[in-house]
Structures are given as C-alpha cells and as structure tokens.
C-alpha cells in the first residue's frame, strides 16, 4: 500500500510507493535498462498483464484475449492503488494519507511499435477516445480529485516498457504542478475577467513567431517562457476547462494536431524520447470555468541538473521562436 506524504516545509505531496519498492541494486541507470522479453503489451501476451479494465476489440472476442485495437489494464506496479477512503493521519508534525487512487496503462496498439507516430490518425483518435472514456468513468468516484494522463516514450523519458502506451494516474488530491496552473489561471481570470490561455491564443495567433501549427480547432505553439528546448503546447482554440468535454470533432482534430506535432518532433529532432501530459480541471470543479485544458509535450533533449533542482529555475538553451520556426517547416515525407 502506498502512502501520500506531505513535506512540512513546502507542502509538497509525494507518493511513497511500496508496490514499486526496489532494492538498492534495482535502481538501474538509463544506459542499462533493457526492455522486457517477451513484451507484455503485445497481442497474444494478454495473460502477462492484470485483467483489462476496458478494450476496443472486435465483436465476439472475449476480454483478455486477442483481437483488440487498444487495451487498458491496471499498472502491474501501481504508484497508487485501492478505492478505500482517505485514511489521513499525523506523525508528530508530519501529515500523510493512504495512497488510494488508480494507476492504469493505455496500450495503444496490439503491434510492437516503439514510436507513437507509427499509429494512424484513426488509432490516435481511438487513444484520445479512451482517455476521455476513462476520465468520465473515474469522475463517478468521489474519492478521486484529479486525473493526470501522460506518456513517457523512450527510456530517457522514463518508459520501462518500450511498446507504446500512455498512463493514467488518478489522485485523491490535486497535484502541485496542476495547482500552480489552476491558481495562476484563476487569479488572471479574477483580475482580467478573461481566461489566460484564451489571451495566449489571441496573442500567439497574431504574433505567429511561436506558432508551430495552426490546425482546425487547435493551435500548437512553443510557449513564450518554455522551460525546455522544443517544449510544445497544444491548445484548443475554443475555451473549455475540461478535456473530457471535448466533442467528437475536437478529438478528431486533436488526433491530427497531436500526430503531426509528434511526427515533426520525431523527424526534426532525431527521434528524441519525450513526455506529454494533459492538463485539465480537477474532476469535482464542474461549476468552475477559468481553466483551459491543453497538452504539453516535452522532448528529452537536456537534463534537469543542479541549478534547476536548487532554484526551480530552468535554463532553456534555445529560444521558443527558433524552436517553433524549426518545427513549423513541414516534415519531409
Ligand atoms: Zn510489444
Ligand atoms: Zn480559455
Ligand atoms: Zn499545463
């Protein structure tokens, strides 16, 4: 059972995960990670994962067997697990709560692909549908406050299985990074009576120097204060706080924008490892509308080092304007 512990100085929560406990020798360096053989995410190896939560599969085929296009299973080594209520407690000045939550894996294809750009537009759309379906389902659980959907592709980005997949972690609290954005967006809204991301969209679509793609209902930009080289955001052009409220049309457009962005990152930057995450409103804030959901993509081109750890400051060795100009020119076909 994992535990959420709060740092008494900066109020930062961490997950202390006994499910993922490792002996000292099991902490591998990036260079000696070898991916598991046989692959637990390939079609035919369904018994290697915990029983599936849902799948998109051909009619007439049973769960946990072959003939699927996409499968969602609980993470075998979950960071958070269980539905039990929040057992909160104290130890002297320290605060903790039980690590109840969910940790799921979205296996995006039955084929052993290692780069998401191998997926078709239709397969991208399926992945986005699956994200939306899972969030809508988890919303019913009142003990959960936030769902983070993210992808680690490549071992430098934290992937431990190379077969492409995304992950979902549902938390009983709103995590710090989300809270920073939520609080910032709320205070901008209070002061300007406008959504800060809508203002960013207006500015960037006129300014254009940081625009990577101006697609149907999404604008793809390298943000003004990008922390990392080629950090890229995908913003829906119409205001919406919740990813899970995206329409069919938007998911279709998003699959095109996301796929094209990842193709460009992959071809222009020599196939880097990357992370992406979806930032959306907390599950239970259905009356609020000051946030604007988006996707952040971070190619792994630099290391977070002492200065960044010590200061919370990032040094970006490239300008977002240059990054956008490079990504903007069409990918060679
Ligand atoms: Zn595989
Ligand atoms: Zn907005
Ligand atoms: Zn964000």
mmCIF file of C-alpha atoms and ligand atoms in Angstrom:
data_model
loop_
_atom_site.group_PDB
_atom_site.id
_atom_site.type_symbol
_atom_site.label_atom_id
_atom_site.label_comp_id
_atom_site.label_asym_id
_atom_site.label_seq_id
_atom_site.Cartn_x
_atom_site.Cartn_y
_atom_site.Cartn_z
ATOM 1 C CA UNK A 1 0.000 0.000 0.000
ATOM 2 C CA UNK A 2 1.467 3.340 -0.902
ATOM 3 C CA UNK A 3 1.236 6.478 1.148
ATOM 4 C CA UNK A 4 0.964 10.159 0.302
ATOM 5 C CA UNK A 5 3.273 12.216 2.485
ATOM 6 C CA UNK A 6 3.339 15.980 2.760
ATOM 7 C CA UNK A 7 6.568 17.893 3.076
ATOM 8 C CA UNK A 8 6.048 20.034 6.194
ATOM 9 C CA UNK A 9 8.063 22.949 4.801
ATOM 10 C CA UNK A 10 6.779 23.468 1.259
ATOM 11 C CA UNK A 11 3.502 21.483 1.473
ATOM 12 C CA UNK A 12 4.531 19.287 -1.446
ATOM 13 C CA UNK A 13 2.939 15.834 -1.549
ATOM 14 C CA UNK A 14 4.993 12.817 -2.583
ATOM 15 C CA UNK A 15 3.910 9.240 -3.199
ATOM 16 C CA UNK A 16 5.900 6.734 -1.183
ATOM 17 C CA UNK A 17 5.148 3.612 -3.143
ATOM 18 C CA UNK A 18 5.765 0.268 -1.524
ATOM 19 C CA UNK A 19 4.219 -1.520 -4.534
ATOM 20 C CA UNK A 20 7.143 -0.263 -6.550
ATOM 21 C CA UNK A 21 9.716 -0.807 -3.798
ATOM 22 C CA UNK A 22 13.135 -1.651 -5.117
ATOM 23 C CA UNK A 23 16.275 -2.994 -3.560
ATOM 24 C CA UNK A 24 19.286 -0.723 -3.937
ATOM 25 C CA UNK A 25 20.707 -2.769 -6.808
ATOM 26 C CA UNK A 26 17.465 -2.498 -8.766
ATOM 27 C CA UNK A 27 17.912 1.195 -9.470
ATOM 28 C CA UNK A 28 19.253 0.988 -12.960
ATOM 29 C CA UNK A 29 20.933 3.774 -14.806
ATOM 30 C CA UNK A 30 19.442 4.848 -18.117
ATOM 31 C CA UNK A 31 22.166 3.056 -20.042
ATOM 32 C CA UNK A 32 21.430 -0.389 -18.684
ATOM 33 C CA UNK A 33 17.661 -0.515 -18.960
ATOM 34 C CA UNK A 34 16.800 -3.493 -21.103
ATOM 35 C CA UNK A 35 13.231 -3.862 -22.171
ATOM 36 C CA UNK A 36 11.357 -6.975 -21.131
ATOM 37 C CA UNK A 37 11.176 -10.007 -23.449
ATOM 38 C CA UNK A 38 8.568 -11.217 -24.292
ATOM 39 C CA UNK A 39 6.633 -7.971 -24.406
ATOM 40 C CA UNK A 40 3.631 -7.958 -22.027
ATOM 41 C CA UNK A 41 1.788 -5.435 -24.219
ATOM 42 C CA UNK A 42 1.887 -7.403 -27.493
ATOM 43 C CA UNK A 43 -1.193 -9.202 -28.789
ATOM 44 C CA UNK A 44 -1.126 -12.829 -27.624
ATOM 45 C CA UNK A 45 0.548 -11.964 -24.297
ATOM 46 C CA UNK A 46 -2.591 -10.654 -22.573
ATOM 47 C CA UNK A 47 -2.083 -13.006 -19.602
ATOM 48 C CA UNK A 48 1.065 -11.075 -18.699
ATOM 49 C CA UNK A 49 -0.977 -8.027 -17.619
ATOM 50 C CA UNK A 50 -3.600 -7.736 -14.870
ATOM 51 C CA UNK A 51 -7.181 -8.267 -16.216
ATOM 52 C CA UNK A 52 -8.248 -5.451 -18.507
ATOM 53 C CA UNK A 53 -10.419 -2.517 -17.449
ATOM 54 C CA UNK A 54 -11.684 -1.935 -20.973
ATOM 55 C CA UNK A 55 -10.661 -2.550 -24.564
ATOM 56 C CA UNK A 56 -11.604 -1.670 -28.102
ATOM 57 C CA UNK A 57 -11.832 -5.112 -29.706
ATOM 58 C CA UNK A 58 -13.673 -6.857 -32.491
ATOM 59 C CA UNK A 59 -17.120 -8.146 -31.603
ATOM 60 C CA UNK A 60 -17.383 -11.720 -30.412
ATOM 61 C CA UNK A 61 -13.919 -11.836 -28.788
ATOM 62 C CA UNK A 62 -13.547 -12.248 -25.058
ATOM 63 C CA UNK A 63 -11.759 -9.855 -22.680
ATOM 64 C CA UNK A 64 -8.086 -10.589 -22.039
ATOM 65 C CA UNK A 65 -7.729 -12.450 -25.307
ATOM 66 C CA UNK A 66 -6.521 -11.309 -28.727
ATOM 67 C CA UNK A 67 -8.312 -9.257 -31.448
ATOM 68 C CA UNK A 68 -8.139 -5.837 -29.865
ATOM 69 C CA UNK A 69 -7.036 -2.430 -31.104
ATOM 70 C CA UNK A 70 -6.477 -0.799 -27.737
ATOM 71 C CA UNK A 71 -6.441 -2.200 -24.199
ATOM 72 C CA UNK A 72 -6.493 -0.550 -20.791
ATOM 73 C CA UNK A 73 -5.152 -2.508 -17.831
ATOM 74 C CA UNK A 74 -4.204 -1.636 -14.246
ATOM 75 C CA UNK A 75 -0.486 -0.932 -13.878
ATOM 76 C CA UNK A 76 1.171 -4.088 -12.551
ATOM 77 C CA UNK A 77 3.289 -1.973 -10.207
ATOM 78 C CA UNK A 78 0.890 0.838 -9.334
ATOM 79 C CA UNK A 79 2.064 4.092 -7.764
ATOM 80 C CA UNK A 80 -1.378 4.333 -6.163
ATOM 81 C CA UNK A 81 -3.947 1.637 -5.651
ATOM 82 C CA UNK A 82 -7.287 0.965 -3.996
ATOM 83 C CA UNK A 83 -10.650 2.568 -3.525
ATOM 84 C CA UNK A 84 -10.622 2.864 0.240
ATOM 85 C CA UNK A 85 -11.444 6.225 1.756
ATOM 86 C CA UNK A 86 -8.693 8.603 2.702
ATOM 87 C CA UNK A 87 -7.127 7.373 5.894
ATOM 88 C CA UNK A 88 -5.453 10.597 6.925
ATOM 89 C CA UNK A 89 -3.080 10.752 9.796
ATOM 90 C CA UNK A 90 -0.287 12.529 11.595
ATOM 91 C CA UNK A 91 3.086 11.568 12.946
ATOM 92 C CA UNK A 92 4.218 14.497 15.031
ATOM 93 C CA UNK A 93 4.405 17.456 12.654
ATOM 94 C CA UNK A 94 4.049 15.239 9.589
ATOM 95 C CA UNK A 95 0.861 14.682 7.607
ATOM 96 C CA UNK A 96 0.062 11.661 5.476
ATOM 97 C CA UNK A 97 -2.844 9.889 3.813
ATOM 98 C CA UNK A 98 -3.360 6.489 2.304
ATOM 99 C CA UNK A 99 -2.312 6.286 -1.312
ATOM 100 C CA UNK A 100 -5.746 5.412 -2.646
ATOM 101 C CA UNK A 101 -6.111 6.080 -6.344
ATOM 102 C CA UNK A 102 -5.733 4.438 -9.720
ATOM 103 C CA UNK A 103 -2.831 3.754 -11.982
ATOM 104 C CA UNK A 104 -3.788 2.479 -15.423
ATOM 105 C CA UNK A 105 -1.934 1.732 -18.630
ATOM 106 C CA UNK A 106 -3.404 2.501 -22.038
ATOM 107 C CA UNK A 107 -1.838 0.058 -24.513
ATOM 108 C CA UNK A 108 -2.252 1.909 -27.774
ATOM 109 C CA UNK A 109 -1.723 -0.866 -30.293
ATOM 110 C CA UNK A 110 -1.512 -4.686 -30.312
ATOM 111 C CA UNK A 111 1.567 -4.428 -32.568
ATOM 112 C CA UNK A 112 5.029 -3.947 -31.104
ATOM 113 C CA UNK A 113 5.538 -0.308 -32.042
ATOM 114 C CA UNK A 114 8.058 1.846 -30.188
ATOM 115 C CA UNK A 115 7.160 5.276 -31.587
ATOM 116 C CA UNK A 116 3.646 6.664 -31.383
ATOM 117 C CA UNK A 117 3.967 8.197 -34.851
ATOM 118 C CA UNK A 118 3.604 4.671 -36.277
ATOM 119 C CA UNK A 119 -0.093 4.935 -35.369
ATOM 120 C CA UNK A 120 -2.632 6.055 -37.961
ATOM 121 C CA UNK A 121 -4.869 9.057 -37.459
ATOM 122 C CA UNK A 122 -7.718 6.672 -36.629
ATOM 123 C CA UNK A 123 -5.572 4.959 -33.960
ATOM 124 C CA UNK A 124 -4.668 8.347 -32.459
ATOM 125 C CA UNK A 125 -8.391 9.130 -32.305
ATOM 126 C CA UNK A 126 -9.014 5.828 -30.504
ATOM 127 C CA UNK A 127 -6.354 6.697 -27.937
ATOM 128 C CA UNK A 128 -7.975 10.084 -27.280
ATOM 129 C CA UNK A 129 -11.418 8.479 -27.033
ATOM 130 C CA UNK A 130 -10.049 6.028 -24.496
ATOM 131 C CA UNK A 131 -8.609 8.896 -22.404
ATOM 132 C CA UNK A 132 -11.984 10.633 -22.404
ATOM 133 C CA UNK A 133 -13.855 7.437 -21.564
ATOM 134 C CA UNK A 134 -11.600 6.670 -18.596
ATOM 135 C CA UNK A 135 -11.851 10.177 -17.138
ATOM 136 C CA UNK A 136 -15.651 10.169 -17.453
ATOM 137 C CA UNK A 137 -15.766 6.802 -15.691
ATOM 138 C CA UNK A 138 -13.415 7.834 -12.864
ATOM 139 C CA UNK A 139 -15.406 11.022 -12.268
ATOM 140 C CA UNK A 140 -18.043 8.882 -10.576
ATOM 141 C CA UNK A 141 -15.580 8.005 -7.790
ATOM 142 C CA UNK A 142 -15.893 10.796 -5.244
ATOM 143 C CA UNK A 143 -12.613 9.891 -3.533
ATOM 144 C CA UNK A 144 -10.694 10.975 -6.647
ATOM 145 C CA UNK A 145 -9.927 14.626 -7.287
ATOM 146 C CA UNK A 146 -7.555 14.705 -10.223
ATOM 147 C CA UNK A 147 -6.726 12.546 -13.231
ATOM 148 C CA UNK A 148 -3.394 13.002 -14.960
ATOM 149 C CA UNK A 149 -2.928 11.337 -18.331
ATOM 150 C CA UNK A 150 0.620 11.238 -19.587
ATOM 151 C CA UNK A 151 3.035 9.442 -21.844
ATOM 152 C CA UNK A 152 6.664 8.510 -21.408
ATOM 153 C CA UNK A 153 8.189 7.419 -24.707
ATOM 154 C CA UNK A 154 11.793 6.216 -24.658
ATOM 155 C CA UNK A 155 13.781 5.194 -21.592
ATOM 156 C CA UNK A 156 15.249 8.696 -21.134
ATOM 157 C CA UNK A 157 11.670 9.868 -20.691
ATOM 158 C CA UNK A 158 11.012 7.208 -18.044
ATOM 159 C CA UNK A 159 9.477 4.399 -20.098
ATOM 160 C CA UNK A 160 10.218 0.938 -18.706
ATOM 161 C CA UNK A 161 8.324 -0.928 -21.435
ATOM 162 C CA UNK A 162 9.120 0.155 -24.974
ATOM 163 C CA UNK A 163 5.823 -0.930 -26.561
ATOM 164 C CA UNK A 164 3.978 2.383 -26.884
ATOM 165 C CA UNK A 165 1.486 3.139 -24.154
ATOM 166 C CA UNK A 166 0.177 6.016 -22.064
ATOM 167 C CA UNK A 167 -0.620 6.067 -18.376
ATOM 168 C CA UNK A 168 -3.337 7.451 -16.198
ATOM 169 C CA UNK A 169 -2.919 8.252 -12.522
ATOM 170 C CA UNK A 170 -5.995 9.271 -10.567
ATOM 171 C CA UNK A 171 -5.223 11.047 -7.302
ATOM 172 C CA UNK A 172 -7.157 11.900 -4.154
ATOM 173 C CA UNK A 173 -5.561 15.388 -4.204
ATOM 174 C CA UNK A 174 -4.779 17.974 -6.892
ATOM 175 C CA UNK A 175 -1.045 17.749 -7.630
ATOM 176 C CA UNK A 176 1.272 20.750 -7.259
ATOM 177 C CA UNK A 177 2.008 21.389 -10.956
ATOM 178 C CA UNK A 178 -1.707 21.366 -11.779
ATOM 179 C CA UNK A 179 -2.420 23.559 -8.769
ATOM 180 C CA UNK A 180 0.169 26.135 -9.895
ATOM 181 C CA UNK A 181 -1.578 26.457 -13.260
ATOM 182 C CA UNK A 182 -5.053 26.430 -11.740
ATOM 183 C CA UNK A 183 -4.213 29.128 -9.225
ATOM 184 C CA UNK A 184 -2.454 31.242 -11.869
ATOM 185 C CA UNK A 185 -5.378 30.917 -14.283
ATOM 186 C CA UNK A 186 -7.859 31.736 -11.528
ATOM 187 C CA UNK A 187 -6.077 34.895 -10.452
ATOM 188 C CA UNK A 188 -5.661 36.080 -14.082
ATOM 189 C CA UNK A 189 -9.370 35.465 -14.553
ATOM 190 C CA UNK A 190 -10.202 37.410 -11.427
ATOM 191 C CA UNK A 191 -8.068 40.376 -12.481
ATOM 192 C CA UNK A 192 -8.729 40.457 -16.240
ATOM 193 C CA UNK A 193 -12.144 38.770 -16.489
ATOM 194 C CA UNK A 194 -10.571 36.599 -19.170
ATOM 195 C CA UNK A 195 -9.001 33.187 -19.462
ATOM 196 C CA UNK A 196 -5.219 33.470 -19.586
ATOM 197 C CA UNK A 197 -4.936 30.690 -22.176
ATOM 198 C CA UNK A 198 -7.518 32.423 -24.414
ATOM 199 C CA UNK A 199 -5.352 35.548 -24.133
ATOM 200 C CA UNK A 200 -2.268 33.490 -25.046
ATOM 201 C CA UNK A 201 -4.137 32.086 -28.079
ATOM 202 C CA UNK A 202 -5.142 35.566 -29.233
ATOM 203 C CA UNK A 203 -1.632 36.910 -28.843
ATOM 204 C CA UNK A 204 0.160 33.970 -30.464
ATOM 205 C CA UNK A 205 -2.158 33.757 -33.464
ATOM 206 C CA UNK A 206 -1.401 37.424 -34.258
ATOM 207 C CA UNK A 207 2.289 37.338 -33.319
ATOM 208 C CA UNK A 208 2.836 34.000 -35.149
ATOM 209 C CA UNK A 209 6.564 33.593 -34.342
ATOM 210 C CA UNK A 210 5.919 30.846 -31.788
ATOM 211 C CA UNK A 211 3.210 29.041 -33.756
ATOM 212 C CA UNK A 212 4.101 25.530 -34.896
ATOM 213 C CA UNK A 213 0.750 24.549 -36.397
ATOM 214 C CA UNK A 214 -2.499 26.373 -36.862
ATOM 215 C CA UNK A 215 -4.849 23.478 -37.353
ATOM 216 C CA UNK A 216 -8.651 23.302 -37.445
ATOM 217 C CA UNK A 217 -9.604 23.679 -33.791
ATOM 218 C CA UNK A 218 -6.120 23.613 -32.211
ATOM 219 C CA UNK A 219 -3.158 25.940 -32.082
ATOM 220 C CA UNK A 220 0.249 24.362 -31.463
ATOM 221 C CA UNK A 221 2.877 26.703 -30.034
ATOM 222 C CA UNK A 222 6.250 26.787 -28.349
ATOM 223 C CA UNK A 223 5.332 28.778 -25.231
ATOM 224 C CA UNK A 224 6.847 32.226 -24.575
ATOM 225 C CA UNK A 225 8.568 31.058 -21.373
ATOM 226 C CA UNK A 226 9.351 27.493 -22.461
ATOM 227 C CA UNK A 227 11.364 25.647 -19.809
ATOM 228 C CA UNK A 228 12.907 23.181 -22.240
ATOM 229 C CA UNK A 229 14.111 23.289 -25.851
ATOM 230 C CA UNK A 230 11.241 22.442 -28.190
ATOM 231 C CA UNK A 231 8.694 22.369 -25.363
ATOM 232 C CA UNK A 232 5.405 22.467 -27.264
ATOM 233 C CA UNK A 233 1.819 23.073 -26.183
ATOM 234 C CA UNK A 234 -1.362 22.095 -27.964
ATOM 235 C CA UNK A 235 -4.261 24.389 -27.085
ATOM 236 C CA UNK A 236 -7.898 24.020 -28.140
ATOM 237 C CA UNK A 237 -8.940 27.260 -29.830
ATOM 238 C CA UNK A 238 -12.326 27.292 -28.138
ATOM 239 C CA UNK A 239 -12.384 27.780 -24.409
ATOM 240 C CA UNK A 240 -13.020 24.686 -22.293
ATOM 241 C CA UNK A 241 -11.781 23.768 -18.837
ATOM 242 C CA UNK A 242 -12.233 20.016 -19.182
ATOM 243 C CA UNK A 243 -10.516 17.671 -21.645
ATOM 244 C CA UNK A 244 -13.324 15.171 -21.130
ATOM 245 C CA UNK A 245 -15.858 17.655 -22.548
ATOM 246 C CA UNK A 246 -14.097 17.573 -25.942
ATOM 247 C CA UNK A 247 -16.511 16.829 -28.800
ATOM 248 C CA UNK A 248 -16.065 14.107 -31.431
ATOM 249 C CA UNK A 249 -14.998 16.784 -33.894
ATOM 250 C CA UNK A 250 -12.394 18.134 -31.473
ATOM 251 C CA UNK A 251 -10.963 14.684 -30.751
ATOM 252 C CA UNK A 252 -10.663 14.094 -34.483
ATOM 253 C CA UNK A 253 -8.902 17.449 -34.953
ATOM 254 C CA UNK A 254 -6.723 16.803 -31.922
ATOM 255 C CA UNK A 255 -5.620 13.434 -33.267
ATOM 256 C CA UNK A 256 -4.386 15.244 -36.406
ATOM 257 C CA UNK A 257 -2.661 18.042 -34.489
ATOM 258 C CA UNK A 258 -1.028 15.722 -31.960
ATOM 259 C CA UNK A 259 0.103 13.242 -34.615
ATOM 260 C CA UNK A 260 1.531 15.945 -36.883
ATOM 261 C CA UNK A 261 3.332 17.614 -33.946
ATOM 262 C CA UNK A 262 4.882 14.320 -32.817
ATOM 263 C CA UNK A 263 5.918 13.489 -36.403
ATOM 264 C CA UNK A 264 7.707 16.832 -36.652
ATOM 265 C CA UNK A 265 9.405 16.449 -33.270
ATOM 266 C CA UNK A 266 10.484 12.961 -34.214
ATOM 267 C CA UNK A 267 11.803 13.770 -37.688
ATOM 268 C CA UNK A 268 13.398 17.154 -36.925
ATOM 269 C CA UNK A 269 14.995 16.225 -33.629
ATOM 270 C CA UNK A 270 16.256 12.756 -34.483
ATOM 271 C CA UNK A 271 13.642 10.744 -32.667
ATOM 272 C CA UNK A 272 14.031 12.009 -29.105
ATOM 273 C CA UNK A 273 12.435 10.438 -26.038
ATOM 274 C CA UNK A 274 9.571 12.640 -24.869
ATOM 275 C CA UNK A 275 6.818 13.106 -22.337
ATOM 276 C CA UNK A 276 3.411 14.571 -22.870
ATOM 277 C CA UNK A 277 0.704 15.276 -20.348
ATOM 278 C CA UNK A 278 -2.829 16.541 -20.449
ATOM 279 C CA UNK A 279 -3.624 19.350 -18.047
ATOM 280 C CA UNK A 280 -7.316 19.638 -17.269
ATOM 281 C CA UNK A 281 -9.550 20.838 -14.451
ATOM 282 C CA UNK A 282 -9.925 18.786 -11.246
ATOM 283 C CA UNK A 283 -12.765 16.270 -11.519
ATOM 284 C CA UNK A 284 -15.089 17.851 -9.000
ATOM 285 C CA UNK A 285 -14.810 21.514 -10.070
ATOM 286 C CA UNK A 286 -17.679 21.256 -12.521
ATOM 287 C CA UNK A 287 -19.008 24.743 -11.720
ATOM 288 C CA UNK A 288 -15.729 26.475 -12.482
ATOM 289 C CA UNK A 289 -14.686 27.654 -15.920
ATOM 290 C CA UNK A 290 -11.467 29.665 -15.524
ATOM 291 C CA UNK A 291 -9.104 26.954 -16.783
ATOM 292 C CA UNK A 292 -8.326 25.932 -20.363
ATOM 293 C CA UNK A 293 -7.198 22.351 -20.884
ATOM 294 C CA UNK A 294 -4.138 21.664 -23.023
ATOM 295 C CA UNK A 295 -1.407 19.170 -23.817
ATOM 296 C CA UNK A 296 2.255 19.845 -23.022
ATOM 297 C CA UNK A 297 4.937 17.952 -24.926
ATOM 298 C CA UNK A 298 8.495 17.913 -23.582
ATOM 299 C CA UNK A 299 11.156 16.290 -25.782
ATOM 300 C CA UNK A 300 14.013 14.948 -23.651
ATOM 301 C CA UNK A 301 16.950 16.905 -25.052
ATOM 302 C CA UNK A 302 18.502 18.261 -21.862
ATOM 303 C CA UNK A 303 18.928 17.070 -18.280
ATOM 304 C CA UNK A 304 17.404 18.747 -15.264
ATOM 305 C CA UNK A 305 20.547 19.479 -13.215
ATOM 306 C CA UNK A 306 21.719 21.115 -10.003
ATOM 307 C CA UNK A 307 20.714 24.662 -10.796
ATOM 308 C CA UNK A 308 17.200 23.642 -11.810
ATOM 309 C CA UNK A 309 16.776 21.384 -8.750
ATOM 310 C CA UNK A 310 18.176 24.030 -6.440
ATOM 311 C CA UNK A 311 16.352 27.037 -7.814
ATOM 312 C CA UNK A 312 13.237 25.829 -9.579
ATOM 313 C CA UNK A 313 14.578 27.974 -12.427
ATOM 314 C CA UNK A 314 15.047 26.469 -15.872
ATOM 315 C CA UNK A 315 17.719 27.475 -18.326
ATOM 316 C CA UNK A 316 16.481 26.919 -21.842
ATOM 317 C CA UNK A 317 19.425 26.820 -24.275
ATOM 318 C CA UNK A 318 17.182 27.600 -27.267
ATOM 319 C CA UNK A 319 14.598 30.277 -27.914
ATOM 320 C CA UNK A 320 10.978 29.191 -28.315
ATOM 321 C CA UNK A 321 10.873 31.326 -31.502
ATOM 322 C CA UNK A 322 13.714 29.288 -33.067
ATOM 323 C CA UNK A 323 12.182 26.018 -31.884
ATOM 324 C CA UNK A 324 8.813 26.956 -33.396
ATOM 325 C CA UNK A 325 10.417 28.011 -36.701
ATOM 326 C CA UNK A 326 12.147 24.624 -36.972
ATOM 327 C CA UNK A 327 9.018 22.655 -36.102
ATOM 328 C CA UNK A 328 6.853 24.820 -38.339
ATOM 329 C CA UNK A 329 8.558 23.849 -41.587
ATOM 330 C CA UNK A 330 6.772 20.742 -42.888
ATOM 331 C CA UNK A 331 8.189 17.331 -42.065
ATOM 332 C CA UNK A 332 9.919 15.642 -45.012
ATOM 333 C CA UNK A 333 7.590 12.959 -46.337
HETATM 334 ZN ZN1 LIG B 1 5.076 -5.310 -27.595
HETATM 335 ZN ZN1 LIG B 2 -9.691 29.878 -22.376
HETATM 336 ZN ZN1 LIG B 3 -0.085 22.798 -18.382
#
